[in-house]
Amino acid sequence: MTQNIPRTQSWIGELPGKLRMIDQTRLPEEFVEIDCESVQQVWDAIKRLSVRGAPAIGVSAAYGTVIGVQTETNLSRAGFNQKLNEVTDYLASSRPTAVNLFWALERMKNVAAAIPDASPADVVERLLSEARTIEHEDREMCAAIGRHGESLMPADGGVLTHCNAGGLATAGDGTALSVLFAASATGKKIHVYADETRPLLQGARLTSWECLQRNVPVTVICDSMAALVMREKKVKAVVTGADRIAANGDAANKIGTYSVAVLARAHGIPFYVAAPSSTFDLSLASGNLIPIEERAREEISHSFGKQTVPDGVAVWNPAFDVTPAELISGIITERGVIAPVNTETVAAMIDAAASAQASHST
Amino acid sequence: MTQNIPRTQSWIGELPGKLRMIDQTRLPEEFVEIDCESVQQVWDAIKRLSVRGAPAIGVSAAYGTVIGVQTETNLSRAGFNQKLNEVTDYLASSRPTAVNLFWALERMKNVAAAIPDASPADVVERLLSEARTIEHEDREMCAAIGRHGESLMPADGGVLTHCNAGGLATAGDGTALSVLFAASATGKKIHVYADETRPLLQGARLTSWECLQRNVPVTVICDSMAALVMREKKVKAVVTGADRIAANGDAANKIGTYSVAVLARAHGIPFYVAAPSSTFDLSLASGNLIPIEERAREEISHSFGKQTVPDGVAVWNPAFDVTPAELISGIITERGVIAPVNTETVAAMIDAAASAQASHST
């Protein structure tokens, strides 16, 4: 069923090939795909937010690395290595704070470093294979989150989500949206309520578009309407993504998520977080230690191409908030569901995952 | 101090005179006043929302009536009466659901009807006097709400408000904002947090502008940030206006007010409503009986001239929500503060007010 859904990005051809991606800056007004055939084009696409979302950026950077070196097979291996470093350094400069970007580029460089005697042509083949693996792993992660989460969704009813934790941010079906799409695919009658998500409107623009693509009924509301939607019993559950989760389960996510969690508790509605195990940062004991980025005034004061706040008036624009673990009914990971959420249950799932990964990689 | 604040509207000259008003559609980008010298201009100003807010519309309609007949003093009294009816019928067609509009026009017609033998010139003088009285009474109402409410405000701290219950909606300092401005005028260090108030952004555009005019510190936030503002203890109280209040104290107000009330309760912060006694509708036993208007999809999907929701996606746009009395710490009226809020305390204040008005008018 999902084969008709446009992919956030895909590799076209073999070698040399190109990276096709949805230009997310044009949504929802237009559906436009762009083909990147140079590393400059990939860099621009990441920089301009044509592709966004940590996993999706990682996949784009991996394929971007292939694009940057795929026609350099006539170089000596030393020359090729130098070119590879230039390409990865350049791509790393596109979004200086994107952890998945650096992680993916590092993984690509390690592939080349592991086969120092191989020819440039052979290295390029291995790099393409690694990029495909990164994409594949991300898709599997999304699918596993969907499988673990779908049983928590109502058989028939509304589910509220905030921001876009969807396929557009990943190589697969997303995290929170993967849960909703998986529930819908099993025959559950899910109606998505999408908070528009001020200031950048990812819910209005992207989440609703993804639901439309998959024929999952969706209604967009302003963020301030979530409480009324709950009071009128239009939703039976809430699912959001997360950007970073502390060791005790406190979860940082798009600004407004904490508000939704408090409202859900007040209305007796379960509130779930869907996120891969890579989102956990066990070095932070609690969410109080998660730094909250404050973003530009203009995102609020001039966000629709029109000035909406007078000059001289202060604006506060925190990009994230932290939802305390006690408000979270469960965290849905690719390994299973953490519930109840506390330091012990997080450690049981995430430490185990880390050991499993460690033993797998040896 | 407030004499330097531009008035929402004011009568310029004597007879013939004109009505000057702030064009609120141009705020916050530009401060523009428009002078209405014809009844057509007043009608347009109300229709285009250059002036909005129930009390302010009533005042404009009263002065608009004067403008419509002030040069008709050469007519016979019968001809003048006919002209007066044409003018008030026409003005009534500008905002068909605005109760204060009809109330003000009816009051103007009653003035003329009470002096059937007076000359048209004398009637015009009485009409101008009545319009000034309506404006004056509204200003007094605002001031009284401010006096009663200011003692509830913190000596030093943030106060959150939602939408615009300010001077731009009245002839005076507004209702909720009157409380804040009065507290500030007594020397309290009030910092206003203004929810931007999607979809039409009256908080971002108008409330912040009013605070700026009065040198009251203000910070605009997205509606979804109110919970974080409370969690971080940036605000010590919430004050909003109301559009209609039932006999038990349940209060309908701009969509998002209920959300703020639930969040305030969860964070242990008092939530006040400021509204004149004319806002109460004692024929409604509870807020469940207050009809909630649903407004156009485009206010959310195409606000500010840019499409933000894909074609084909449903949007829900309730204009109001109802905050149950049990979440309201007090209702600040021009007669005094109702607290706690329930059917008995509302009846004690509002029935008493009605008797007082009745005895005053005899």
XYZ file of C-alpha atoms in Angstrom, chain B residues 109-340:
232
model
C -33.515 56.239 18.281
C -35.131 56.323 21.710
C -33.533 59.717 22.393
C -35.165 61.169 19.290
C -38.481 59.477 19.986
C -38.567 60.928 23.521
C -38.631 64.522 22.177
C -41.156 64.354 19.301
C -41.771 68.108 19.212
C -38.137 69.208 19.186
C -36.585 70.699 16.042
C -34.173 68.557 13.981
C -31.308 70.800 15.114
C -32.201 70.200 18.750
C -32.511 66.453 18.158
C -29.060 66.374 16.564
C -27.633 68.117 19.631
C -29.301 65.534 21.891
C -28.027 62.683 19.711
C -24.452 63.941 19.962
C -24.892 64.266 23.707
C -26.197 60.694 23.924
C -23.282 59.345 21.853
C -20.875 61.127 24.197
C -22.727 59.594 27.149
C -22.428 56.080 25.676
C -18.716 56.645 25.179
C -18.340 58.087 28.687
C -20.236 55.226 30.336
C -18.045 52.711 28.555
C -14.902 54.500 29.700
C -16.219 54.548 33.283
C -17.027 50.837 33.074
C -13.446 50.090 31.993
C -12.021 52.224 34.772
C -14.203 50.536 37.393
C -13.079 47.081 36.239
C -9.500 48.278 36.528
C -10.073 49.575 40.061
C -11.713 46.367 41.233
C -9.156 44.101 39.594
C -5.804 45.736 40.262
C -5.544 44.510 43.875
C -5.692 40.921 42.565
C -2.561 41.441 40.499
C 0.925 40.602 41.819
C 3.095 43.427 43.161
C 5.912 42.284 40.903
C 5.582 39.615 38.248
C 4.272 38.380 34.962
C 0.594 38.161 34.047
C -0.600 36.192 31.031
C -3.471 37.328 28.836
C -5.108 35.845 25.743
C -6.568 37.685 22.744
C -7.295 41.436 23.060
C -9.648 42.563 25.793
C -8.142 46.002 25.631
C -8.759 49.624 24.910
C -8.985 48.967 21.175
C -12.194 47.017 21.841
C -13.733 49.692 24.083
C -13.876 53.437 24.563
C -11.643 53.178 27.613
C -8.785 50.959 28.772
C -10.549 47.679 27.998
C -11.498 44.947 30.451
C -8.649 42.482 31.086
C -6.078 45.071 29.992
C -7.728 47.719 32.150
C -6.888 45.539 35.160
C -3.265 45.269 34.040
C -2.937 48.951 33.199
C -4.530 49.945 36.515
C -2.161 47.671 38.440
C 0.769 49.121 36.524
C -0.446 52.681 37.208
C -0.445 52.014 40.965
C 3.247 51.192 40.743
C 3.055 47.410 40.510
C 5.784 45.921 38.320
C 3.591 44.056 35.844
C 5.112 42.242 32.867
C 2.449 41.184 30.378
C 2.785 37.887 28.514
C 0.511 38.107 25.485
C -0.563 34.906 23.732
C -0.419 35.697 20.013
C -3.913 34.141 19.749
C -4.299 32.121 16.592
C -5.888 32.278 14.164
C -6.343 36.066 13.929
C -3.441 37.075 16.196
C -5.194 39.780 18.188
C -2.714 39.243 21.015
C 0.365 39.644 18.819
C -1.061 42.541 16.835
C -3.222 44.522 19.261
C -2.565 43.635 22.905
C 1.175 44.068 22.499
C 0.611 47.379 20.700
C -1.537 48.679 23.549
C 1.083 47.711 26.131
C 3.761 49.434 24.049
C 1.665 52.646 23.940
C 1.378 52.605 27.745
C 4.991 51.612 28.430
C 3.882 48.399 30.127
C 6.525 45.698 29.459
C 5.135 42.964 27.215
C 6.397 39.737 25.657
C 4.535 37.992 22.845
C 4.523 34.198 22.841
C 2.863 31.569 20.683
C -0.237 30.077 22.325
C 1.584 26.745 22.690
C 4.224 28.393 24.912
C 1.833 29.414 27.718
C 2.391 26.128 29.562
C 6.169 26.582 29.559
C 5.819 30.206 30.709
C 3.812 28.878 33.678
C 6.184 26.001 34.414
C 9.114 28.409 34.464
C 7.182 30.593 36.923
C 7.331 33.601 34.617
C 3.667 34.443 35.370
C 1.786 34.696 38.651
C -1.741 35.229 37.305
C -3.865 35.048 34.154
C -6.517 37.612 33.144
C -8.722 37.364 30.067
C -11.942 38.941 28.843
C -15.232 37.162 28.111
C -17.811 37.294 25.341
C -20.732 35.773 27.231
C -21.069 34.446 30.787
C -23.782 32.005 31.892
C -25.724 32.207 35.161
C -23.373 29.710 36.838
C -20.258 31.675 35.819
C -19.138 29.495 32.899
C -17.473 31.968 30.520
C -17.228 31.882 26.728
C -14.230 33.691 25.301
C -11.801 33.527 22.382
C -10.722 29.998 21.448
C -7.746 28.990 23.562
C -8.983 30.606 26.775
C -10.147 27.242 28.146
C -6.697 25.788 27.398
C -5.044 28.593 29.367
C -7.464 28.043 32.286
C -6.689 24.304 32.473
C -2.941 25.015 32.320
C -3.229 27.701 35.024
C -5.031 25.263 37.336
C -2.383 22.580 36.708
C 0.346 25.052 37.669
C -1.459 26.541 40.696
C -1.854 29.974 39.102
C -5.057 32.045 39.598
C -7.183 32.576 36.480
C -9.389 35.702 36.363
C -12.020 36.854 33.884
C -12.672 40.600 33.492
C -16.000 41.591 31.933
C -18.804 44.108 32.459
C -22.120 42.995 33.935
C -23.667 43.359 30.450
C -21.674 40.250 29.425
C -23.772 37.988 31.682
C -26.655 36.129 30.109
C -28.652 34.883 33.098
C -31.102 33.116 30.766
C -28.439 30.431 30.263
C -28.074 28.149 33.282
C -24.615 26.934 32.249
C -21.957 27.294 29.580
C -23.145 24.130 27.819
C -25.988 26.253 26.436
C -23.709 28.862 24.869
C -23.598 28.253 21.105
C -20.060 28.102 19.689
C -19.588 29.750 16.301
C -17.397 27.869 13.828
C -15.589 30.142 11.440
C -14.099 29.842 7.967
C -11.410 27.252 7.130
C -9.356 29.965 5.443
C -8.606 31.738 8.733
C -6.368 28.773 9.565
C -5.405 27.399 6.146
C -4.586 30.697 4.427
C -4.015 33.164 7.221
C -1.931 36.169 6.273
C -2.037 35.469 2.570
C -0.059 32.245 2.477
C -1.379 28.692 2.183
C -0.312 26.624 5.172
C -2.694 23.622 4.966
C -2.890 21.356 1.880
C -6.038 21.462 -0.246
C -8.323 18.592 0.716
C -7.358 18.549 4.403
C -10.141 19.287 6.917
C -9.780 22.164 9.350
C -11.752 22.771 12.548
C -12.072 26.433 13.518
C -14.237 27.054 16.588
C -14.152 30.794 17.375
C -14.783 30.428 21.107
C -14.531 27.958 23.922
C -16.199 27.849 27.327
C -14.200 27.896 30.547
C -16.130 26.199 33.356
C -16.712 28.286 36.485
C -14.701 25.894 38.667
C -11.514 26.931 36.802
C -12.179 30.672 37.305
C -10.686 32.220 40.459
C -12.813 35.351 40.110
C -14.830 37.441 37.637
C -13.913 41.115 37.772
C -16.896 43.338 36.881
C -17.468 47.098 37.103
C -19.560 46.344 40.230
C -16.951 44.294 42.040
C -15.302 40.892 41.985
C -17.338 37.665 41.955
C -15.367 35.028 43.892
C -15.800 32.146 44.283
